[in-house]
Structure formats: C-alpha cells, structure tokens
PDB file of C-alpha atoms in Angstrom:
ATOM      1  CA  UNK A   1       6.747 -17.946  -8.515  1.00 60.00           C
ATOM      2  CA  UNK A   2       5.895 -14.661  -6.813  1.00 74.00           C
ATOM      3  CA  UNK A   3       8.738 -12.898  -5.050  1.00 88.00           C
ATOM      4  CA  UNK A   4       6.539 -12.275  -1.998  1.00 92.00           C
ATOM      5  CA  UNK A   5       4.116 -14.939  -0.864  1.00 94.00           C
ATOM      6  CA  UNK A   6       1.661 -14.682   1.970  1.00 94.00           C
ATOM      7  CA  UNK A   7      -0.161 -17.470   3.735  1.00 95.00           C
ATOM      8  CA  UNK A   8      -2.883 -18.165   4.316  1.00 96.00           C
ATOM      9  CA  UNK A   9      -4.816 -16.270   1.641  1.00 94.00           C
ATOM     10  CA  UNK A  10      -7.936 -16.329   3.804  1.00 96.00           C
ATOM     11  CA  UNK A  11      -8.334 -16.909   7.512  1.00 97.00           C
ATOM     12  CA  UNK A  12     -11.477 -17.063   9.614  1.00 98.00           C
ATOM     13  CA  UNK A  13     -11.166 -17.341  13.376  1.00 98.00           C
ATOM     14  CA  UNK A  14     -13.189 -16.849  16.529  1.00 98.00           C
ATOM     15  CA  UNK A  15     -12.807 -13.805  18.734  1.00 98.00           C
ATOM     16  CA  UNK A  16      -9.995 -14.262  21.222  1.00 97.00           C
ATOM     17  CA  UNK A  17      -7.901 -16.615  19.110  1.00 98.00           C
ATOM     18  CA  UNK A  18      -4.179 -16.081  18.489  1.00 98.00           C
ATOM     19  CA  UNK A  19      -3.635 -15.252  14.813  1.00 98.00           C
ATOM     20  CA  UNK A  20      -0.517 -15.807  12.715  1.00 98.00           C
ATOM     21  CA  UNK A  21      -0.051 -14.533   9.156  1.00 98.00           C
ATOM     22  CA  UNK A  22       3.086 -15.489   7.279  1.00 98.00           C
ATOM     23  CA  UNK A  23       5.141 -13.746   4.610  1.00 97.00           C
ATOM     24  CA  UNK A  24       7.985 -15.403   2.674  1.00 97.00           C
ATOM     25  CA  UNK A  25      10.138 -13.666   0.110  1.00 96.00           C
ATOM     26  CA  UNK A  26      12.839 -14.693  -2.319  1.00 94.00           C
ATOM     27  CA  UNK A  27      14.883 -11.511  -2.794  1.00 90.00           C
ATOM     28  CA  UNK A  28      17.438  -9.797  -0.606  1.00 91.00           C
ATOM     29  CA  UNK A  29      15.744  -6.999   1.290  1.00 92.00           C
ATOM     30  CA  UNK A  30      16.592  -3.973   3.377  1.00 89.00           C
ATOM     31  CA  UNK A  31      13.203  -3.860   5.142  1.00 91.00           C
ATOM     32  CA  UNK A  32       9.772  -5.469   5.316  1.00 94.00           C
ATOM     33  CA  UNK A  33       6.513  -3.595   5.690  1.00 94.00           C
ATOM     34  CA  UNK A  34       3.236  -4.869   7.195  1.00 97.00           C
ATOM     35  CA  UNK A  35       0.091  -2.925   6.361  1.00 96.00           C
ATOM     36  CA  UNK A  36      -3.598  -3.286   7.131  1.00 96.00           C
ATOM     37  CA  UNK A  37      -6.389  -2.523   4.672  1.00 94.00           C
ATOM     38  CA  UNK A  38      -9.759  -2.002   6.288  1.00 89.00           C
ATOM     39  CA  UNK A  39     -13.003  -3.219   4.709  1.00 82.00           C
ATOM     40  CA  UNK A  40     -13.718   0.412   3.801  1.00 78.00           C
ATOM     41  CA  UNK A  41     -10.494   0.484   1.770  1.00 79.00           C
ATOM     42  CA  UNK A  42      -8.137   2.630   3.845  1.00 88.00           C
ATOM     43  CA  UNK A  43      -4.529   1.406   4.144  1.00 93.00           C
ATOM     44  CA  UNK A  44      -2.629   1.813   7.389  1.00 93.00           C
ATOM     45  CA  UNK A  45       1.031   1.108   8.022  1.00 92.00           C
ATOM     46  CA  UNK A  46       1.498  -1.293  10.938  1.00 95.00           C
ATOM     47  CA  UNK A  47       5.237  -2.017  11.051  1.00 92.00           C
ATOM     48  CA  UNK A  48       8.400  -1.587   9.072  1.00 91.00           C
ATOM     49  CA  UNK A  49      11.205  -3.829  10.272  1.00 92.00           C
ATOM     50  CA  UNK A  50      14.580  -5.029   9.136  1.00 91.00           C
ATOM     51  CA  UNK A  51      15.473  -7.398  11.985  1.00 93.00           C
ATOM     52  CA  UNK A  52      14.127  -8.987  15.126  1.00 94.00           C
ATOM     53  CA  UNK A  53      10.714  -8.154  16.473  1.00 96.00           C
ATOM     54  CA  UNK A  54       8.379  -5.200  16.926  1.00 96.00           C
ATOM     55  CA  UNK A  55       5.268  -4.946  19.099  1.00 97.00           C
ATOM     56  CA  UNK A  56       2.426  -2.475  19.080  1.00 94.00           C
ATOM     57  CA  UNK A  57      -0.508  -3.216  21.335  1.00 96.00           C
ATOM     58  CA  UNK A  58      -1.837  -6.669  20.417  1.00 97.00           C
ATOM     59  CA  UNK A  59       0.191  -6.840  17.208  1.00 97.00           C
ATOM     60  CA  UNK A  60       3.627  -8.426  17.007  1.00 98.00           C
ATOM     61  CA  UNK A  61       5.797  -8.660  13.892  1.00 98.00           C
ATOM     62  CA  UNK A  62       8.899 -10.799  13.599  1.00 98.00           C
ATOM     63  CA  UNK A  63      11.406 -11.247  10.821  1.00 97.00           C
ATOM     64  CA  UNK A  64      14.100 -13.845  10.152  1.00 96.00           C
ATOM     65  CA  UNK A  65      16.405 -12.432   7.481  1.00 93.00           C
ATOM     66  CA  UNK A  66      18.354 -15.683   7.024  1.00 93.00           C
ATOM     67  CA  UNK A  67      15.179 -17.683   6.391  1.00 95.00           C
ATOM     68  CA  UNK A  68      13.578 -14.840   4.367  1.00 96.00           C
ATOM     69  CA  UNK A  69      10.420 -15.037   6.434  1.00 97.00           C
ATOM     70  CA  UNK A  70       8.251 -12.746   8.528  1.00 98.00           C
ATOM     71  CA  UNK A  71       5.207 -13.352  10.684  1.00 98.00           C
ATOM     72  CA  UNK A  72       2.482 -11.033  11.922  1.00 98.00           C
ATOM     73  CA  UNK A  73       0.760 -12.158  15.109  1.00 98.00           C
ATOM     74  CA  UNK A  74      -2.431 -10.826  16.648  1.00 98.00           C
ATOM     75  CA  UNK A  75      -3.129 -11.724  20.265  1.00 97.00           C
ATOM     76  CA  UNK A  76      -6.668 -11.781  21.743  1.00 97.00           C
ATOM     77  CA  UNK A  77      -8.179 -11.174  18.296  1.00 97.00           C
ATOM     78  CA  UNK A  78     -11.294  -9.031  18.012  1.00 97.00           C
ATOM     79  CA  UNK A  79     -13.853  -8.544  15.205  1.00 96.00           C
ATOM     80  CA  UNK A  80     -12.404  -5.070  14.581  1.00 94.00           C
ATOM     81  CA  UNK A  81      -9.166  -6.807  13.513  1.00 96.00           C
ATOM     82  CA  UNK A  82     -11.035  -8.093  10.435  1.00 96.00           C
ATOM     83  CA  UNK A  83      -9.135  -6.663   7.472  1.00 96.00           C
ATOM     84  CA  UNK A  84      -6.696  -7.569   4.714  1.00 96.00           C
ATOM     85  CA  UNK A  85      -3.110  -7.733   5.966  1.00 97.00           C
ATOM     86  CA  UNK A  86      -0.467  -6.979   3.370  1.00 95.00           C
ATOM     87  CA  UNK A  87       3.245  -7.730   3.428  1.00 95.00           C
ATOM     88  CA  UNK A  88       5.605  -5.712   1.225  1.00 93.00           C
ATOM     89  CA  UNK A  89       9.392  -5.961   0.976  1.00 92.00           C
ATOM     90  CA  UNK A  90      11.935  -3.302   0.083  1.00 89.00           C
ATOM     91  CA  UNK A  91      14.610  -4.922  -2.116  1.00 87.00           C
ATOM     92  CA  UNK A  92      18.151  -4.243  -0.997  1.00 82.00           C
ATOM     93  CA  UNK A  93      19.070  -2.644  -4.321  1.00 77.00           C
ATOM     94  CA  UNK A  94      16.096  -0.266  -4.467  1.00 72.00           C
ATOM     95  CA  UNK A  95      15.590   3.028  -2.691  1.00 67.00           C
ATOM     96  CA  UNK A  96      11.904   3.369  -3.477  1.00 72.00           C
ATOM     97  CA  UNK A  97      10.326   0.169  -4.741  1.00 79.00           C
ATOM     98  CA  UNK A  98       8.230  -2.175  -2.647  1.00 86.00           C
ATOM     99  CA  UNK A  99       7.332  -5.665  -3.846  1.00 89.00           C
ATOM    100  CA  UNK A 100       3.830  -6.406  -2.642  1.00 90.00           C
ATOM    101  CA  UNK A 101       2.281  -9.617  -1.390  1.00 91.00           C
ATOM    102  CA  UNK A 102      -1.273 -10.453  -2.427  1.00 89.00           C
ATOM    103  CA  UNK A 103      -2.645  -9.983   1.090  1.00 93.00           C
ATOM    104  CA  UNK A 104      -4.313 -12.200   3.695  1.00 96.00           C
ATOM    105  CA  UNK A 105      -8.000 -11.637   4.313  1.00 95.00           C
ATOM    106  CA  UNK A 106      -8.756 -12.090   8.017  1.00 97.00           C
ATOM    107  CA  UNK A 107     -12.268 -12.421   9.434  1.00 97.00           C
ATOM    108  CA  UNK A 108     -12.751 -12.588  13.188  1.00 97.00           C
ATOM    109  CA  UNK A 109     -16.179 -13.838  14.231  1.00 97.00           C
ATOM    110  CA  UNK A 110     -17.698 -12.717  17.538  1.00 96.00           C
TER     111      UNK A 110
ATOM    112  CA  UNK B   1      -0.839  16.886  10.693  1.00 71.00           C
ATOM    113  CA  UNK B   2      -3.430  15.841   8.114  1.00 80.00           C
ATOM    114  CA  UNK B   3      -1.000  13.283   6.658  1.00 93.00           C
ATOM    115  CA  UNK B   4      -1.803  12.389   3.052  1.00 96.00           C
ATOM    116  CA  UNK B   5      -5.002  13.812   1.620  1.00 96.00           C
ATOM    117  CA  UNK B   6      -6.637  12.921  -1.683  1.00 97.00           C
ATOM    118  CA  UNK B   7      -9.456  14.503  -3.644  1.00 96.00           C
ATOM    119  CA  UNK B   8     -11.977  13.620  -4.863  1.00 96.00           C
ATOM    120  CA  UNK B   9     -13.127  10.557  -2.874  1.00 95.00           C
ATOM    121  CA  UNK B  10     -15.338   9.307  -5.689  1.00 95.00           C
ATOM    122  CA  UNK B  11     -15.686  10.155  -9.372  1.00 96.00           C
ATOM    123  CA  UNK B  12     -17.545   8.824 -12.376  1.00 97.00           C
ATOM    124  CA  UNK B  13     -16.060   9.645 -15.777  1.00 97.00           C
ATOM    125  CA  UNK B  14     -17.315   9.003 -19.254  1.00 97.00           C
ATOM    126  CA  UNK B  15     -14.998   7.290 -21.735  1.00 97.00           C
ATOM    127  CA  UNK B  16     -12.649   9.832 -23.272  1.00 96.00           C
ATOM    128  CA  UNK B  17     -12.940  12.413 -20.485  1.00 97.00           C
ATOM    129  CA  UNK B  18      -9.907  13.631 -18.551  1.00 96.00           C
ATOM    130  CA  UNK B  19      -9.387  14.423 -14.898  1.00 96.00           C
ATOM    131  CA  UNK B  20      -6.758  15.125 -12.283  1.00 97.00           C
ATOM    132  CA  UNK B  21      -6.561  13.277  -8.984  1.00 98.00           C
ATOM    133  CA  UNK B  22      -5.086  15.499  -6.316  1.00 98.00           C
ATOM    134  CA  UNK B  23      -2.667  14.357  -3.598  1.00 98.00           C
ATOM    135  CA  UNK B  24      -1.114  16.487  -0.869  1.00 98.00           C
ATOM    136  CA  UNK B  25       1.063  15.550   2.090  1.00 97.00           C
ATOM    137  CA  UNK B  26       2.124  17.755   4.995  1.00 96.00           C
ATOM    138  CA  UNK B  27       4.859  15.533   6.465  1.00 95.00           C
ATOM    139  CA  UNK B  28       7.665  17.005   4.351  1.00 94.00           C
ATOM    140  CA  UNK B  29       8.234  13.585   2.773  1.00 94.00           C
ATOM    141  CA  UNK B  30      10.453  13.593  -0.286  1.00 93.00           C
ATOM    142  CA  UNK B  31       9.095  10.368  -1.832  1.00 94.00           C
ATOM    143  CA  UNK B  32       5.563  10.192  -3.204  1.00 96.00           C
ATOM    144  CA  UNK B  33       3.756   7.406  -5.053  1.00 96.00           C
ATOM    145  CA  UNK B  34       0.596   6.684  -6.999  1.00 97.00           C
ATOM    146  CA  UNK B  35      -0.903   3.182  -6.900  1.00 96.00           C
ATOM    147  CA  UNK B  36      -3.993   1.642  -8.356  1.00 95.00           C
ATOM    148  CA  UNK B  37      -5.891  -1.258  -6.842  1.00 91.00           C
ATOM    149  CA  UNK B  38      -8.294  -3.215  -8.999  1.00 90.00           C
ATOM    150  CA  UNK B  39     -11.106  -5.169  -7.301  1.00 83.00           C
ATOM    151  CA  UNK B  40      -9.758  -8.114  -5.322  1.00 78.00           C
ATOM    152  CA  UNK B  41      -6.186  -7.406  -6.407  1.00 82.00           C
ATOM    153  CA  UNK B  42      -3.025  -5.990  -4.888  1.00 84.00           C
ATOM    154  CA  UNK B  43      -1.496  -2.556  -5.342  1.00 89.00           C
ATOM    155  CA  UNK B  44       0.288  -1.658  -8.560  1.00 91.00           C
ATOM    156  CA  UNK B  45       2.664   1.286  -8.799  1.00 93.00           C
ATOM    157  CA  UNK B  46       1.752   3.816 -11.493  1.00 96.00           C
ATOM    158  CA  UNK B  47       4.319   6.607 -10.954  1.00 96.00           C
ATOM    159  CA  UNK B  48       6.607   7.746  -8.206  1.00 95.00           C
ATOM    160  CA  UNK B  49       8.652  10.816  -7.340  1.00 95.00           C
ATOM    161  CA  UNK B  50      11.779  11.146  -5.222  1.00 93.00           C
ATOM    162  CA  UNK B  51      11.541  14.901  -4.927  1.00 93.00           C
ATOM    163  CA  UNK B  52      10.186  18.082  -6.499  1.00 94.00           C
ATOM    164  CA  UNK B  53      10.821  18.088 -10.230  1.00 94.00           C
ATOM    165  CA  UNK B  54      11.701  14.374 -10.379  1.00 95.00           C
ATOM    166  CA  UNK B  55       9.219  11.704 -11.452  1.00 96.00           C
ATOM    167  CA  UNK B  56       9.517   8.230 -12.914  1.00 94.00           C
ATOM    168  CA  UNK B  57       7.329   5.424 -14.191  1.00 94.00           C
ATOM    169  CA  UNK B  58       6.235   2.453 -12.142  1.00 92.00           C
ATOM    170  CA  UNK B  59       4.717  -0.823 -13.338  1.00 89.00           C
ATOM    171  CA  UNK B  60       1.567   0.515 -15.038  1.00 95.00           C
ATOM    172  CA  UNK B  61       2.123   4.116 -16.261  1.00 96.00           C
ATOM    173  CA  UNK B  62       0.242   3.973 -19.579  1.00 96.00           C
ATOM    174  CA  UNK B  63      -2.683   6.393 -19.742  1.00 95.00           C
ATOM    175  CA  UNK B  64      -1.438   8.518 -16.853  1.00 97.00           C
ATOM    176  CA  UNK B  65       0.808  11.515 -16.295  1.00 97.00           C
ATOM    177  CA  UNK B  66       2.203  13.139 -13.174  1.00 97.00           C
ATOM    178  CA  UNK B  67       4.022  16.276 -12.125  1.00 95.00           C
ATOM    179  CA  UNK B  68       5.780  17.284  -8.917  1.00 97.00           C
ATOM    180  CA  UNK B  69       6.291  21.015  -8.751  1.00 96.00           C
ATOM    181  CA  UNK B  70       6.338  21.164  -4.935  1.00 96.00           C
ATOM    182  CA  UNK B  71       7.303  18.777  -2.129  1.00 96.00           C
ATOM    183  CA  UNK B  72       3.695  18.675  -0.917  1.00 97.00           C
ATOM    184  CA  UNK B  73       1.710  17.999  -4.102  1.00 97.00           C
ATOM    185  CA  UNK B  74       1.753  15.090  -6.536  1.00 98.00           C
ATOM    186  CA  UNK B  75      -1.250  15.218  -8.906  1.00 98.00           C
ATOM    187  CA  UNK B  76      -2.104  12.307 -11.215  1.00 98.00           C
ATOM    188  CA  UNK B  77      -3.599  13.163 -14.599  1.00 97.00           C
ATOM    189  CA  UNK B  78      -5.799  10.749 -16.554  1.00 96.00           C
ATOM    190  CA  UNK B  79      -6.105  11.614 -20.222  1.00 89.00           C
ATOM    191  CA  UNK B  80      -8.778   9.992 -22.406  1.00 93.00           C
ATOM    192  CA  UNK B  81     -10.281   7.815 -19.677  1.00 95.00           C
ATOM    193  CA  UNK B  82     -10.950   4.170 -20.535  1.00 96.00           C
ATOM    194  CA  UNK B  83     -13.021   1.513 -18.708  1.00 96.00           C
ATOM    195  CA  UNK B  84      -9.741  -0.292 -17.867  1.00 95.00           C
ATOM    196  CA  UNK B  85      -8.886   2.664 -15.621  1.00 96.00           C
ATOM    197  CA  UNK B  86     -11.818   1.897 -13.319  1.00 96.00           C
ATOM    198  CA  UNK B  87     -10.023   1.313 -10.042  1.00 96.00           C
ATOM    199  CA  UNK B  88      -9.256   2.707  -6.614  1.00 95.00           C
ATOM    200  CA  UNK B  89      -6.293   5.074  -6.672  1.00 97.00           C
ATOM    201  CA  UNK B  90      -4.062   5.520  -3.643  1.00 97.00           C
ATOM    202  CA  UNK B  91      -1.438   8.171  -3.121  1.00 97.00           C
ATOM    203  CA  UNK B  92       1.336   7.516  -0.586  1.00 96.00           C
ATOM    204  CA  UNK B  93       4.403   9.273   0.735  1.00 95.00           C
ATOM    205  CA  UNK B  94       7.533   8.288   2.602  1.00 92.00           C
ATOM    206  CA  UNK B  95      10.718   9.776   3.959  1.00 89.00           C
ATOM    207  CA  UNK B  96      13.720   8.515   2.000  1.00 79.00           C
ATOM    208  CA  UNK B  97      11.823   5.468   0.689  1.00 70.00           C
ATOM    209  CA  UNK B  98      11.030   3.988   4.064  1.00 76.00           C
ATOM    210  CA  UNK B  99       7.633   3.438   5.698  1.00 86.00           C
ATOM    211  CA  UNK B 100       4.852   4.545   3.349  1.00 90.00           C
ATOM    212  CA  UNK B 101       1.820   6.490   4.529  1.00 93.00           C
ATOM    213  CA  UNK B 102      -1.323   6.262   2.442  1.00 95.00           C
ATOM    214  CA  UNK B 103      -4.138   8.620   1.575  1.00 96.00           C
ATOM    215  CA  UNK B 104      -7.780   7.480   1.839  1.00 94.00           C
ATOM    216  CA  UNK B 105      -8.059   6.653  -1.851  1.00 95.00           C
ATOM    217  CA  UNK B 106     -10.118   7.833  -4.817  1.00 96.00           C
ATOM    218  CA  UNK B 107     -12.699   5.435  -6.243  1.00 95.00           C
ATOM    219  CA  UNK B 108     -12.917   6.048 -10.002  1.00 97.00           C
ATOM    220  CA  UNK B 109     -15.460   4.531 -12.360  1.00 96.00           C
ATOM    221  CA  UNK B 110     -15.175   5.000 -16.129  1.00 96.00           C
ATOM    222  CA  UNK B 111     -18.334   4.174 -18.094  1.00 95.00           C
TER     223      UNK B 111
END
C-alpha cells in the first residue's frame, strides 16, 4: 500500500464545475504540499499546510490531521486548470524528505 | 528574483557520454534537491543537499553525482549515460525543508 494515495487518478469535468481532489496518507506528518504540474511539464507549488484550510483565488486546500486526509478544491473550474495535481507529505521525523502521491490528472472541457 | 533556473532545457546524449545539468537558485535557500520524472510517473529523489558542502543520496542515486560548493548552485553530473537515464530532471530548493520551488526542468534523451 502506498503511503500517499490520491483519488481520483483521472478526472474530466465541464468548465464551471466544482472540483475535488483527495489525498490520504498513512504516516505522521508535519506538513502537506499541493503542487500543480502543467501540460508543458513545469511544477508550481500551490499550498503547504499543516492544519485547517488555505485559500488562494479559486483554489482551496483543507487538511484533517486526525483523519490523515487532505482535499484540494477548485471552484468555477476553467480549461486552464487542466493539469496534474500532486500531493506530497513531509513525514514528522524528516527535515527534508517528501513522500509523493502519484498525481491526479484533471481535464476541464470548455 | 529568477527563482530556480536550470540549463540546458533539452539535451540528447549518446550512450557512454557524460554531462552536467546546472541548477541555480537566488532565494538563499539552504535545501536543494534533484528529482527525475520518467514518462507518466511521479518524481523520484536523486540527491539532496542541506547546505553548502553537504550532500546526500535520495532514492535513485546510481549513475549520478552532485556537489554543492555554494548556496546558490547544485550541479548534477551524469557519468557514462545510459538509456535508463532518459527522463526529465527537476531541480528544486526550499528554506529549511519546507515548501519546495521547482526549476523548469531539463528533458534528457540518451540514445
């Protein structure tokens, strides 16, 4: 069993829909990182959070430490949101390592 | 700030050749990382550094070497290139192991 699991693996939605991507992990963590990888390959950090909720524009990330679960939400989705969304966790006993999820490939159709 | 820069963007190597992938960051981050990403797969850590003069192996270090003589630069050396090293290579940096910032990547093909 992978230590970080993302669901769904693939998601296709229509423009304007509310999107939820989930990340579950099995280890104790000090922080969780959401990143976006564009179709061209570039990787951008979206959020790093250790509790509660963070919001940036149309993106919202939440984390429940007790349930070992995080969600990334996109409101009013747009075709430019099409990308791979990656969850990575920082184990509590590591000061450098991230354990990476496999990614969720999101396609937003106009 | 330019952030994390990588050169070259693309490279084709013949089997057995060597090359150095360059990585520079201007954010005064102490942690730096090298990852590879094979087609359709996730990132795998090759080497990392927690400061100038300090480097350590990640998950997949075989066939690679690194050095960290300055805070800004973290070059990755490929010796005796093999087709299995065909991949996209990403350099990243972070402050004290927190949020990582990535370079644009180097697409390497070994034929």
